Amino acid sequence: MSSNFNPVVCIVGFHHARGPEVETWFGVEDGSDPALDNDWSFLPFMALSDGAHMTIEDFSYFTLRQRETSERSATSLFGISCTRQLDASDLLNRPVDVTRSTVQKAVVVLADSPQLFSQLRENLSIVTQAWFAQKDFTDVSILKEFQQSLQTSLQNPDDERDQYLGLSLRELIHEFKYQTLVLFKCCLLQPKMLFFGSRCERLCMMQFSLISLIPGLIRGLQDCADPALRKNEMNMTTPTSLKTSERSSLLAYMGLPLQIFRKGSLFGPYTPLQQLDLLADYGTKSYIVGSTNSLLLQQKDRYSDILVNLDEKTVNITSSSLRYAVSLSAADRRWIDFLTQTVNATWDEANPSRPKTMGFMGSEEFICLQFEEYLLALLSSVKYHQFLYSNSWEPRSQDVLAEVDGDPSLDFNIDWIDAWKQTSNYAIFDKYTDSHLFDVVEPKHPTAGGLSVDDINRRLTQQIQELHLDERLAVSKEVLNKHLATGQKKVSTAFNNLWADIEAMREAQRKRNPNRQSYQNKYNAQTSTTTGSDNPSSESSLPSPSAFSIRSPSLVHSPERTPATSSSRFDPSALRSRAPDLSQAQASMTVAGQKAGAYISSWGSWAAERRKGWGAIGKGGAVSSSGTSGDGVANSNRKVVGEASEKPVSMGDARESGSQSQNSSPSKKSTRTSPVKRKSSNLERKGGDGIGRLDA
């Protein structure tokens, strides 16, 4: 801290009618108001950021321009505010002008350097929380004591501790990866950079982290609060000595820090909408500002060349020329990929600010040193490039550094170097540095070389990791397995239901036809009883030939041809309503076949008996040629034969009858039959052989 400025503290409150306003100052002379003396009309809006009422506690970082006086020159001051809110009903002494349900206030600290804001933030948070816990805003004794302690705690900081700002370099690289180097090179080109985020503290810290990658810049921000300031440039001189053992001497000799905030430039970690006129002013050529108001997103083309959206983690370069200039070379991409892999390998979700290994690799200091090495190599390579270009007419100039192959600036993208040469900070660097810086630092990219297969493999691996294919495939696999299990369950349920329906239909059919099986069994038993006699010659078991019709076999299968007792045992309506049964039809056909066989067998027996009778008549006497006799025996025989001719006979019986006729036809003489023969003939006519009973 400079000895001519002591940190001051003030309270900013939100009035329901007047809006944000400064209420009280601590650490200033009685009766003085620094806001009026320095025209800090935007201080209340910077302290109470947009959206601060949505959080319990929020911090805002901003810059202010301190006017020039007879005792000091114009310079930049840096402010940090802690905002909290309290229910109005909890106040012990509620003022009359408090009309809203909540009271919102911010405690603000102003200092001349942001170097120790990390330590200051923790103290400010504790003090603000304790003041709100009193529930009496009229008691400000704790704030007075806090301001007095700042005079000693912020004095004489160590110039080497750039990283103690509370930076989040690890988060910056983890979230933006290779685009971190794009943002870094954009800063050196001095465009209009706009950061947007819903959380004010994170928004401000990202900007401080980015500019801290330029070694020594945190301590050289005296001209960043207003585009008209140029204090640092007026005090710069060319270094004449170098102590390589001292880091500060080496950085000063190499022209660091680069003056990206000089005349025409502005740095506002949090910039309210009230300062938009300053951003659109003709004298404002470049700036790095942040906002939590989404209205700026609608006018990003007007207020920015590059927009960094922290909520969406995107970088949108609206300027085509800038987009072409900041494209990374193969060596640049290889370098930032190595740094990204180191940070990701040591990432700890529980504590992102430090590596999980608690080592140096991947830490904030490691990242700062890597960017410092990169920037020193860049500056040396640019100087060597200029030397080669200015001495290109000398044939031996190419051999100045034999260990350097060609132009090393090509590894940093020659288009970016050409664009950087058009900036004001390059003009200051080239003016106040030695032309042979490459004699101090080797002009070579840290990861020099063209594109290789390893670079392609590494980029593909990183892109696959960024896509999170493993996580997505795991979720897809789980969903697919779930759907397959559900489908299998549905198909199994459908088959089970179908089978159950079939069984139910079968059971219903059984219940509708309860006598089906019993009827079939009884019918089979009855038919077997009717035709079941083992003696085919039994007179009682032989059916009458007139009971069957060969021409109408359906009569055999008809239930109406069953005995009369069957109609009284079974219900005919049930039989008609029942569906056709093939097994029953087959049984009926079998019974019909048995009956037909028995019928034909009976005819065969009858024909055999008749042949025996005809043979006996032929031996006993001659038959008249007329076929008649005196007692009418021949007529009776003729009658029996006529009756037999009316019966349907088989082909075998017809042939036998034909042969008998041929044997008897040659006898033309009629022979008188004896009384014994006539008696046997009468017995035969009366059915003595059993055939007559069948005819009857």
XYZ file of C-alpha atoms in Angstrom:
696
model
C 0.000 0.000 0.000
C 1.142 3.532 -0.666
C 1.505 5.596 2.457
C -0.582 8.521 1.170
C -3.885 6.618 1.165
C -5.501 4.866 4.081
C -8.295 2.329 3.481
C -11.748 3.716 4.147
C -15.045 2.022 4.974
C -18.581 3.084 4.144
C -22.150 1.759 4.447
C -24.408 1.633 1.409
C -28.111 1.041 1.947
C -31.135 0.666 -0.282
C -33.793 3.316 0.305
C -37.301 2.473 -0.850
C -37.722 5.916 -2.479
C -34.207 7.062 -3.386
C -32.642 3.717 -4.247
C -29.028 2.816 -3.333
C -27.181 5.538 -1.413
C -24.115 5.993 0.799
C -25.140 6.351 4.445
C -21.945 6.635 6.496
C -18.162 6.934 6.003
C -15.455 5.663 8.369
C -11.786 6.699 8.224
C -12.304 10.135 6.664
C -12.185 13.621 8.095
C -15.267 14.890 9.841
C -17.682 16.561 7.494
C -16.032 15.265 4.302
C -17.694 13.020 1.763
C -15.287 11.251 -0.616
C -18.185 10.348 -2.939
C -18.878 14.043 -3.535
C -15.225 15.041 -3.669
C -14.365 12.447 -6.355
C -17.702 12.325 -8.195
C -18.452 8.731 -7.217
C -22.087 8.934 -8.093
C -22.059 5.295 -9.260
C -20.539 3.951 -6.040
C -23.893 2.827 -4.504
C -24.804 0.925 -7.689
C -21.406 -0.764 -7.750
C -21.676 -1.808 -4.110
C -25.226 -3.210 -4.446
C -25.026 -5.362 -7.540
C -28.033 -6.479 -9.587
C -29.429 -9.685 -8.179
C -27.692 -9.387 -4.799
C -31.080 -9.659 -3.060
C -31.393 -13.237 -4.349
C -28.529 -14.515 -2.181
C -27.788 -14.481 1.522
C -24.336 -13.003 0.984
C -22.620 -11.658 -2.105
C -19.456 -9.712 -2.928
C -18.802 -7.083 -5.542
C -15.434 -5.823 -6.862
C -15.135 -2.533 -8.721
C -12.770 0.307 -9.567
C -13.024 4.048 -8.895
C -11.074 7.038 -10.205
C -9.565 9.247 -7.521
C -9.288 12.857 -8.629
C -6.033 14.677 -8.842
C -5.205 17.152 -6.081
C -2.303 19.352 -5.199
C -0.888 16.569 -3.062
C -1.396 13.576 -5.362
C -1.983 12.689 -8.985
C -5.059 10.980 -10.334
C -5.066 7.263 -9.774
C -7.300 4.233 -9.442
C -8.887 2.891 -6.277
C -10.350 -0.583 -5.796
C -13.475 -1.397 -3.858
C -14.916 -4.572 -2.387
C -18.378 -4.765 -0.839
C -20.195 -7.425 1.164
C -23.979 -7.378 0.788
C -26.442 -9.008 3.166
C -30.138 -8.627 4.002
C -32.296 -8.937 7.107
C -36.025 -9.187 7.779
C -37.362 -5.824 8.857
C -39.435 -7.459 11.581
C -36.237 -8.666 13.291
C -34.846 -5.156 13.815
C -34.645 -4.010 17.428
C -34.842 -0.334 16.463
C -36.777 -0.100 13.215
C -36.418 3.303 11.546
C -39.485 5.063 10.245
C -38.305 5.036 6.621
C -38.039 1.237 6.573
C -41.219 0.286 4.733
C -40.168 -2.955 3.018
C -40.170 -6.440 4.478
C -36.372 -6.762 4.188
C -33.463 -4.416 4.780
C -30.514 -4.649 2.390
C -27.141 -3.076 3.165
C -23.523 -3.391 2.040
C -20.280 -2.734 3.877
C -17.666 -1.318 1.466
C -13.887 -1.105 1.742
C -11.813 1.102 -0.590
C -8.071 0.513 -1.061
C -5.412 1.537 -3.575
C -4.507 -2.056 -4.592
C -6.416 -5.322 -4.982
C -3.359 -7.380 -4.116
C -4.580 -8.498 -0.678
C -8.283 -8.683 -1.398
C -8.309 -12.371 -0.518
C -7.411 -11.663 3.093
C -9.650 -8.588 3.120
C -12.641 -10.538 1.859
C -12.569 -12.985 4.764
C -12.342 -10.214 7.349
C -15.081 -8.202 5.661
C -17.434 -11.188 5.632
C -16.960 -11.807 9.357
C -17.476 -8.152 10.283
C -20.586 -7.747 8.124
C -22.161 -10.905 9.524
C -21.477 -9.762 13.090
C -22.966 -6.328 12.398
C -26.159 -7.847 10.993
C -26.356 -10.254 13.933
C -26.782 -7.252 16.271
C -30.122 -6.480 14.575
C -29.440 -2.846 15.284
C -27.890 -0.873 12.431
C -27.437 2.211 14.592
C -24.622 0.490 16.478
C -21.597 0.906 14.158
C -18.800 0.510 16.673
C -17.684 -2.794 15.124
C -17.263 -1.071 11.741
C -15.136 1.696 13.218
C -12.803 -0.828 14.807
C -12.628 -2.739 11.545
C -11.539 0.358 9.620
C -8.811 1.113 12.132
C -7.416 -2.428 11.833
C -7.111 -2.072 8.061
C -4.459 0.624 8.351
C -1.980 -1.907 9.716
C -3.128 -5.163 8.093
C -2.881 -3.831 4.536
C 0.455 -2.079 4.845
C 3.679 -3.214 3.116
C 2.482 -6.246 1.178
C 4.977 -8.659 -0.320
C 5.406 -7.742 -3.980
C 5.925 -11.360 -4.970
C 2.489 -12.583 -3.827
C 0.319 -12.042 -6.869
C -1.682 -15.170 -6.226
C -3.041 -14.071 -2.864
C -5.961 -12.318 -4.483
C -8.108 -15.371 -3.952
C -7.855 -16.389 -7.588
C -9.555 -19.345 -9.170
C -7.128 -20.244 -11.929
C -7.845 -23.940 -11.531
C -11.559 -23.336 -12.035
C -10.838 -21.133 -15.035
C -8.813 -23.847 -16.788
C -11.118 -26.657 -15.668
C -14.195 -24.944 -17.108
C -12.798 -23.283 -20.247
C -9.908 -25.663 -21.057
C -8.079 -24.594 -24.242
C -10.181 -21.426 -24.445
C -8.270 -20.145 -21.421
C -5.284 -19.540 -23.708
C -7.610 -17.910 -26.240
C -8.826 -15.477 -23.558
C -5.266 -14.821 -22.444
C -4.114 -13.897 -25.950
C -7.264 -11.815 -26.412
C -6.275 -9.689 -23.417
C -2.981 -8.847 -25.053
C -4.805 -7.689 -28.187
C -6.858 -5.229 -26.058
C -10.353 -5.859 -27.436
C -13.670 -5.014 -25.802
C -14.227 -8.005 -23.518
C -17.523 -8.469 -21.722
C -18.039 -11.063 -18.968
C -21.522 -12.086 -17.926
C -22.632 -14.138 -14.936
C -25.473 -14.326 -12.443
C -23.130 -14.474 -9.415
C -21.259 -11.232 -8.959
C -18.341 -12.569 -6.903
C -17.552 -15.358 -9.354
C -17.872 -12.896 -12.220
C -15.283 -10.565 -10.700
C -12.889 -13.306 -9.635
C -12.720 -14.746 -13.145
C -11.601 -11.391 -14.504
C -8.974 -10.947 -11.815
C -7.765 -14.493 -12.494
C -7.374 -13.770 -16.175
C -5.345 -10.585 -15.798
C -3.214 -12.160 -13.067
C -1.757 -14.492 -15.732
C 0.273 -11.492 -16.865
C 3.068 -11.365 -14.256
C 3.071 -8.193 -12.145
C -0.137 -6.715 -13.615
C -2.098 -6.941 -10.333
C 0.365 -4.481 -8.830
C 0.268 -2.195 -11.878
C -3.414 -1.326 -12.239
C -3.120 2.357 -11.333
C -4.529 3.431 -14.722
C -7.378 0.912 -15.087
C -10.274 2.886 -13.531
C -10.602 5.502 -16.257
C -9.625 5.624 -19.974
C -8.006 9.026 -19.455
C -5.381 7.817 -16.956
C -1.794 7.236 -18.120
C 0.253 7.434 -14.943
C 2.284 4.242 -15.442
C 3.310 5.083 -18.971
C 4.691 8.439 -17.909
C 6.831 6.819 -15.225
C 8.278 3.990 -17.353
C 12.007 3.768 -18.204
C 14.185 1.289 -20.078
C 15.942 -1.152 -17.709
C 19.725 -0.866 -17.811
C 20.665 -3.734 -15.544
C 19.596 -7.292 -14.980
C 19.850 -9.643 -12.039
C 18.880 -13.073 -13.266
C 18.731 -14.321 -9.687
C 15.884 -11.912 -8.911
C 12.527 -12.618 -10.485
C 11.360 -9.002 -10.314
C 14.508 -7.797 -12.122
C 14.057 -10.402 -14.873
C 10.409 -9.515 -15.398
C 11.166 -5.779 -15.531
C 13.955 -6.334 -18.054
C 11.609 -8.371 -20.271
C 9.089 -5.501 -20.273
C 6.566 -6.977 -17.832
C 3.913 -6.277 -16.912
C 2.489 -5.449 -20.289
C 0.441 -2.261 -20.090
C -2.894 -3.474 -21.407
C -4.699 -0.828 -19.282
C -3.292 2.458 -20.447
C -4.888 5.507 -21.967
C -8.147 4.516 -23.687
C -8.552 1.316 -21.649
C -10.821 0.406 -18.738
C -11.079 -2.396 -16.200
C -14.339 -2.824 -14.281
C -14.845 -6.227 -12.645
C -18.412 -5.199 -11.899
C -19.860 -2.484 -14.122
C -23.468 -1.344 -13.527
C -25.756 -0.255 -16.310
C -25.216 3.370 -15.267
C -21.711 3.169 -16.786
C -22.817 2.089 -20.255
C -22.243 5.617 -21.515
C -18.607 5.330 -20.508
C -18.273 2.051 -22.407
C -19.807 3.568 -25.538
C -17.648 6.730 -25.326
C -15.348 7.437 -28.242
C -12.312 7.679 -25.987
C -12.843 4.138 -24.652
C -10.942 1.901 -27.059
C -10.771 -1.302 -25.055
C -11.951 -2.702 -21.754
C -12.501 -5.782 -19.632
C -15.777 -5.436 -17.734
C -18.373 -7.668 -16.116
C -22.106 -7.430 -15.635
C -24.865 -9.442 -13.980
C -27.634 -7.770 -15.983
C -28.873 -9.806 -18.931
C -29.805 -6.656 -20.857
C -26.214 -6.436 -22.057
C -26.588 -9.827 -23.724
C -29.169 -8.324 -26.051
C -26.651 -5.678 -27.156
C -23.506 -7.786 -27.171
C -22.590 -6.739 -30.719
C -22.510 -3.106 -29.648
C -20.651 -3.450 -26.370
C -18.275 -6.349 -26.961
C -15.854 -7.949 -29.382
C -15.802 -11.076 -27.262
C -18.472 -12.243 -24.827
C -17.696 -14.706 -22.045
C -20.818 -16.263 -20.541
C -19.897 -17.843 -17.224
C -23.340 -19.364 -16.687
C -23.187 -21.275 -19.968
C -19.373 -21.594 -20.013
C -19.119 -20.286 -23.552
C -16.846 -17.858 -25.392
C -18.415 -15.940 -28.273
C -16.068 -13.881 -30.445
C -18.231 -11.481 -32.433
C -15.316 -9.869 -34.325
C -14.240 -11.971 -37.324
C -10.747 -10.464 -37.442
C -10.229 -11.199 -33.761
C -11.480 -14.756 -34.188
C -8.947 -15.393 -36.934
C -6.084 -13.851 -34.954
C -6.591 -15.792 -31.713
C -6.797 -19.218 -33.339
C -4.312 -21.525 -31.631
C -1.372 -23.122 -33.393
C -0.466 -26.781 -32.997
C 2.179 -25.894 -30.413
C -0.263 -23.651 -28.511
C -2.882 -26.372 -28.401
C -0.343 -28.944 -27.258
C 0.769 -26.653 -24.437
C -2.684 -25.784 -23.104
C -3.802 -29.412 -23.417
C -0.934 -30.452 -21.175
C -1.935 -27.828 -18.618
C -5.590 -28.854 -18.784
C -4.756 -32.510 -18.292
C -2.619 -31.655 -15.276
C -5.437 -29.682 -13.653
C -8.075 -32.319 -14.404
C -5.867 -35.101 -13.093
C -5.577 -33.315 -9.731
C -9.148 -31.962 -9.600
C -10.968 -32.191 -6.294
C -14.700 -31.479 -6.291
C -14.705 -30.914 -2.549
C -11.986 -28.237 -2.780
C -11.379 -27.004 -6.346
C -8.822 -24.403 -5.283
C -6.062 -26.946 -4.588
C -4.953 -30.298 -6.036
C -6.223 -33.456 -4.414
C -2.615 -34.668 -4.221
C -1.645 -31.588 -2.159
C 1.361 -31.247 -4.458
C 2.775 -28.556 -6.697
C 1.569 -29.991 -10.003
C -1.767 -28.465 -10.902
C -1.701 -25.820 -8.152
C -2.305 -22.077 -8.578
C 1.445 -21.387 -8.378
C 2.129 -24.051 -10.990
C -0.347 -22.468 -13.400
C 1.089 -18.987 -12.875
C 4.639 -20.193 -13.545
C 3.531 -22.036 -16.693
C 1.940 -18.907 -18.127
C 4.938 -16.860 -17.105
C 7.234 -19.232 -18.994
C 4.940 -19.115 -22.006
C 4.826 -15.294 -22.035
C 8.586 -14.909 -21.647
C 9.148 -17.311 -24.560
C 6.607 -15.350 -26.593
C 8.303 -11.995 -25.977
C 11.729 -13.446 -26.760
C 10.479 -15.081 -29.965
C 8.888 -11.839 -31.136
C 12.158 -9.982 -30.577
C 14.024 -12.693 -32.479
C 11.470 -12.487 -35.268
C 12.069 -8.747 -35.531
C 15.798 -9.305 -35.574
C 15.552 -11.823 -38.402
C 13.299 -9.513 -40.382
C 15.468 -6.409 -39.913
C 18.658 -8.276 -40.836
C 17.314 -10.470 -43.562
C 19.622 -8.836 -46.156
C 22.688 -10.066 -44.272
C 23.498 -13.680 -45.214
C 25.071 -14.520 -41.860
C 22.221 -13.169 -39.785
C 20.450 -16.509 -40.010
C 23.196 -18.065 -37.924
C 22.830 -15.799 -34.906
C 21.380 -18.601 -32.806
C 22.412 -21.929 -34.234
C 20.258 -23.881 -31.754
C 17.100 -22.153 -33.001
C 15.629 -23.676 -36.116
C 13.918 -21.133 -38.349
C 11.515 -18.523 -37.012
C 10.216 -19.581 -33.552
C 7.412 -17.016 -33.655
C 5.534 -19.230 -36.118
C 4.660 -21.585 -33.248
C 2.747 -18.722 -31.586
C 0.624 -18.043 -34.711
C 2.120 -15.349 -36.916
C -1.343 -13.830 -37.455
C -1.682 -13.163 -33.740
C 1.793 -11.575 -33.663
C 0.877 -9.269 -36.538
C -2.320 -8.250 -34.708
C -0.454 -7.700 -31.436
C 1.980 -5.341 -33.145
C -0.954 -3.007 -33.820
C -1.803 -2.570 -30.119
C -0.691 0.180 -27.753
C 0.771 -2.193 -25.165
C 3.103 -3.635 -27.835
C 4.254 -0.129 -28.704
C 5.191 0.463 -25.069
C 6.875 -2.952 -24.834
C 8.928 -2.391 -27.981
C 9.901 1.091 -26.848
C 11.087 0.247 -23.340
C 12.807 -3.107 -23.882
C 16.116 -4.240 -25.341
C 16.165 -5.565 -28.889
C 18.162 -8.675 -27.905
C 15.875 -10.172 -25.279
C 16.423 -13.554 -26.962
C 19.924 -13.555 -25.463
C 18.357 -13.737 -21.990
C 15.414 -16.082 -22.627
C 15.562 -18.753 -25.312
C 13.208 -17.849 -28.189
C 11.384 -21.146 -28.363
C 7.853 -22.248 -27.726
C 7.600 -24.441 -24.585
C 6.067 -27.211 -26.698
C 7.494 -26.334 -30.097
C 6.792 -28.550 -33.074
C 4.225 -29.219 -35.735
C 1.105 -31.289 -35.537
C 1.799 -34.941 -34.797
C -0.186 -38.142 -34.420
C 0.055 -37.838 -30.644
C -1.591 -34.424 -30.825
C -4.486 -35.835 -32.831
C -4.925 -38.763 -30.454
C -4.828 -36.457 -27.457
C -7.431 -34.120 -28.931
C -9.710 -36.998 -29.841
C -9.402 -38.374 -26.335
C -10.227 -35.008 -24.821
C -13.210 -34.511 -27.106
C -14.560 -37.936 -26.197
C -14.107 -37.132 -22.520
C -15.884 -33.810 -22.972
C -18.825 -35.601 -24.578
C -19.131 -37.827 -21.471
C -19.967 -40.826 -23.653
C -19.395 -43.293 -20.824
C -21.965 -41.581 -18.638
C -24.462 -41.228 -21.462
C -24.016 -44.836 -22.579
C -24.411 -46.012 -19.000
C -27.694 -44.153 -18.711
C -28.833 -45.418 -22.122
C -27.898 -48.972 -21.186
C -29.843 -48.730 -17.968
C -32.892 -47.362 -19.773
C -32.615 -50.074 -22.456
C -32.391 -52.830 -19.861
C -35.379 -51.381 -18.086
C -37.415 -51.329 -21.291
C -36.359 -54.889 -22.154
C -37.367 -56.117 -18.720
C -40.691 -54.331 -18.995
C -41.296 -55.747 -22.484
C -40.399 -59.257 -21.365
C -42.789 -58.951 -18.458
C -45.572 -57.723 -20.724
C -45.047 -60.555 -23.244
C -44.978 -63.147 -20.449
C -48.137 -61.695 -18.957
C -49.859 -61.752 -22.357
C -48.976 -65.430 -22.933
C -50.085 -66.341 -19.411
C -53.374 -64.546 -19.905
C -53.898 -66.254 -23.270
C -53.231 -69.659 -21.780
C -55.548 -68.900 -18.887
C -58.268 -67.873 -21.335
C -57.834 -71.137 -23.265
C -58.091 -73.152 -20.061
C -61.160 -71.192 -19.040
C -62.784 -71.875 -22.404
C -62.057 -75.569 -22.056
C -63.485 -75.667 -18.565
C -66.568 -73.771 -19.714
C -67.016 -76.246 -22.558
C -66.785 -79.137 -20.111
C -69.410 -77.530 -17.902
C -71.755 -76.900 -20.847
C -71.532 -80.607 -21.936
C -71.461 -82.571 -18.652
C -72.930 -85.795 -20.195
C -70.671 -85.931 -23.209
C -68.153 -88.456 -21.913
C -70.750 -90.519 -20.081
C -72.913 -90.633 -23.203
C -70.037 -91.821 -25.329
C -69.130 -94.541 -22.826
C -72.721 -95.720 -22.507
C -73.177 -95.631 -26.272
C -70.063 -97.719 -26.842
C -71.162 -100.164 -24.147
C -74.633 -100.456 -25.705
C -73.310 -101.047 -29.227
C -70.842 -103.629 -27.973
C -73.677 -105.395 -26.110
C -75.804 -105.430 -29.250
C -73.029 -106.940 -31.390
C -70.845 -108.437 -28.692
C -72.008 -112.088 -28.941
C -69.050 -114.318 -29.581
C -71.220 -116.933 -31.390
C -72.135 -115.558 -34.839
C -74.564 -118.481 -35.404
C -76.723 -117.480 -32.427
C -80.201 -116.679 -33.608
C -80.768 -113.912 -31.037
C -77.628 -111.994 -31.975
C -78.260 -111.836 -35.711
C -79.991 -108.681 -36.892
C -82.720 -108.771 -39.425
C -81.577 -107.982 -42.960
C -84.473 -105.583 -43.292
C -83.153 -103.433 -40.418
C -80.215 -102.176 -42.496
C -79.927 -100.504 -45.862
C -76.729 -100.781 -47.790
C -77.776 -97.875 -49.964
C -78.279 -95.553 -46.958
C -75.364 -96.048 -44.577
C -76.214 -92.843 -42.731
C -79.040 -94.683 -41.060
C -76.500 -96.771 -39.267
C -74.931 -93.669 -37.627
C -78.145 -91.794 -36.907
C -79.084 -91.567 -33.219
C -82.728 -92.110 -34.243
C -81.929 -95.767 -35.133
C -80.836 -96.500 -31.543
C -83.141 -98.544 -29.334
C -86.090 -96.899 -27.661
C -84.422 -97.094 -24.288
C -81.644 -94.762 -25.385
C -84.073 -91.952 -26.131
C -85.345 -92.062 -22.587
C -81.852 -92.012 -21.052
C -80.357 -89.068 -23.058
C -81.580 -85.621 -24.052
C -81.769 -85.304 -27.881
C -81.628 -81.490 -27.691
C -78.276 -81.712 -25.918
C -76.984 -83.985 -28.658
C -78.046 -81.539 -31.369
C -76.478 -78.570 -29.601
C -73.219 -80.424 -29.118
C -70.406 -79.936 -31.680
C -69.538 -82.893 -33.970
C -67.304 -85.501 -32.338
C -64.993 -87.391 -34.702
C -64.214 -90.080 -32.148
C -67.910 -90.864 -31.807
C -68.290 -91.014 -35.606
C -65.367 -93.411 -35.864
C -66.932 -95.636 -33.178
C -70.246 -95.594 -35.050
C -68.518 -96.607 -38.300
C -66.824 -99.488 -36.483
C -70.159 -100.738 -35.111
C -71.737 -100.416 -38.553
C -68.906 -102.453 -40.083
C -69.382 -105.164 -37.496
C -73.117 -105.308 -38.190
C -72.546 -105.456 -41.958
C -70.064 -108.309 -41.522
C -72.499 -110.241 -39.380
C -75.255 -109.653 -41.948
C -73.179 -110.933 -44.863
C -72.010 -113.930 -42.793
C -75.652 -114.820 -42.112
C -76.364 -114.800 -45.833
C -73.375 -117.030 -46.460
C -74.649 -119.550 -43.885
C -78.095 -119.456 -45.407
C -76.757 -120.069 -48.924
C -74.692 -123.041 -47.706
C -77.743 -124.648 -46.117
C -79.698 -124.100 -49.299
C -77.045 -125.828 -51.377
C -77.202 -128.831 -49.082
C -80.981 -129.039 -49.523
C -80.769 -128.797 -53.291
C -78.229 -131.581 -53.375
C -80.518 -133.908 -51.374
C -83.434 -133.239 -53.746
C -81.267 -134.071 -56.787
C -80.335 -137.500 -55.351
C -83.860 -138.502 -54.248
C -85.784 -138.190 -57.534
C -86.199 -136.439 -60.856
C -87.744 -133.056 -61.149
C -90.276 -132.330 -63.814
C -89.238 -130.235 -66.658
C -92.079 -127.890 -66.035
C -90.760 -127.308 -62.531
C -94.112 -128.362 -60.912
C -95.395 -131.384 -59.057
C -98.736 -132.786 -58.133
C -98.583 -131.806 -54.433
C -97.198 -128.373 -55.118
C -93.776 -128.991 -53.680
C -92.143 -127.484 -56.691
C -94.234 -124.405 -56.367
C -93.196 -124.011 -52.767
C -89.614 -124.426 -53.716
C -90.077 -121.882 -56.409
C -91.626 -119.552 -53.873
C -88.697 -119.862 -51.526
C -86.272 -119.291 -54.357
C -88.271 -116.256 -55.464
C -88.137 -114.814 -51.990
C -84.448 -115.399 -51.910
C -84.027 -113.698 -55.254
C -85.543 -110.552 -53.805
C -82.776 -110.407 -51.165
C -79.534 -108.632 -52.082
C -76.799 -111.196 -52.279
C -73.094 -111.087 -52.670
C -71.221 -111.949 -55.835
C -70.046 -115.243 -54.321
C -73.567 -116.339 -53.510
C -74.688 -115.345 -57.005
C -71.984 -117.501 -58.569
C -72.893 -120.445 -56.354
C -76.543 -120.072 -57.232
C -75.635 -119.881 -60.903
C -73.645 -123.085 -60.710
C -76.494 -124.835 -58.987
C -78.879 -123.663 -61.698
C -76.560 -124.984 -64.385
C -76.343 -128.350 -62.635
C -80.102 -128.650 -62.424
C -81.014 -127.286 -65.817
C -80.007 -130.328 -67.983
C -82.621 -132.487 -66.170
C -85.773 -132.063 -68.331
C -87.770 -134.817 -66.689
C -90.021 -134.056 -63.725
C -89.592 -136.421 -60.819
C -92.268 -136.979 -58.197
C -91.064 -136.185 -54.743
C -91.462 -138.678 -51.975
C -93.512 -137.833 -48.852
C -90.366 -137.639 -46.771
C -88.878 -135.085 -49.072
C -92.066 -133.078 -49.143
C -92.048 -132.995 -45.362
C -88.474 -131.676 -45.273
C -89.400 -129.142 -47.908
C -92.241 -127.877 -45.740
C -89.886 -127.612 -42.782
C -87.494 -125.602 -44.862
C -90.271 -123.303 -46.007
C -91.309 -122.824 -42.404
C -87.758 -121.778 -41.472
C -86.299 -124.876 -40.104
C -82.810 -123.614 -40.900
C -83.361 -120.357 -39.010
C -83.492 -118.173 -42.102
C -87.233 -117.847 -41.993
C -87.080 -116.242 -38.556
C -84.671 -113.676 -39.880
C -87.069 -112.881 -42.710
C -89.928 -112.604 -40.286
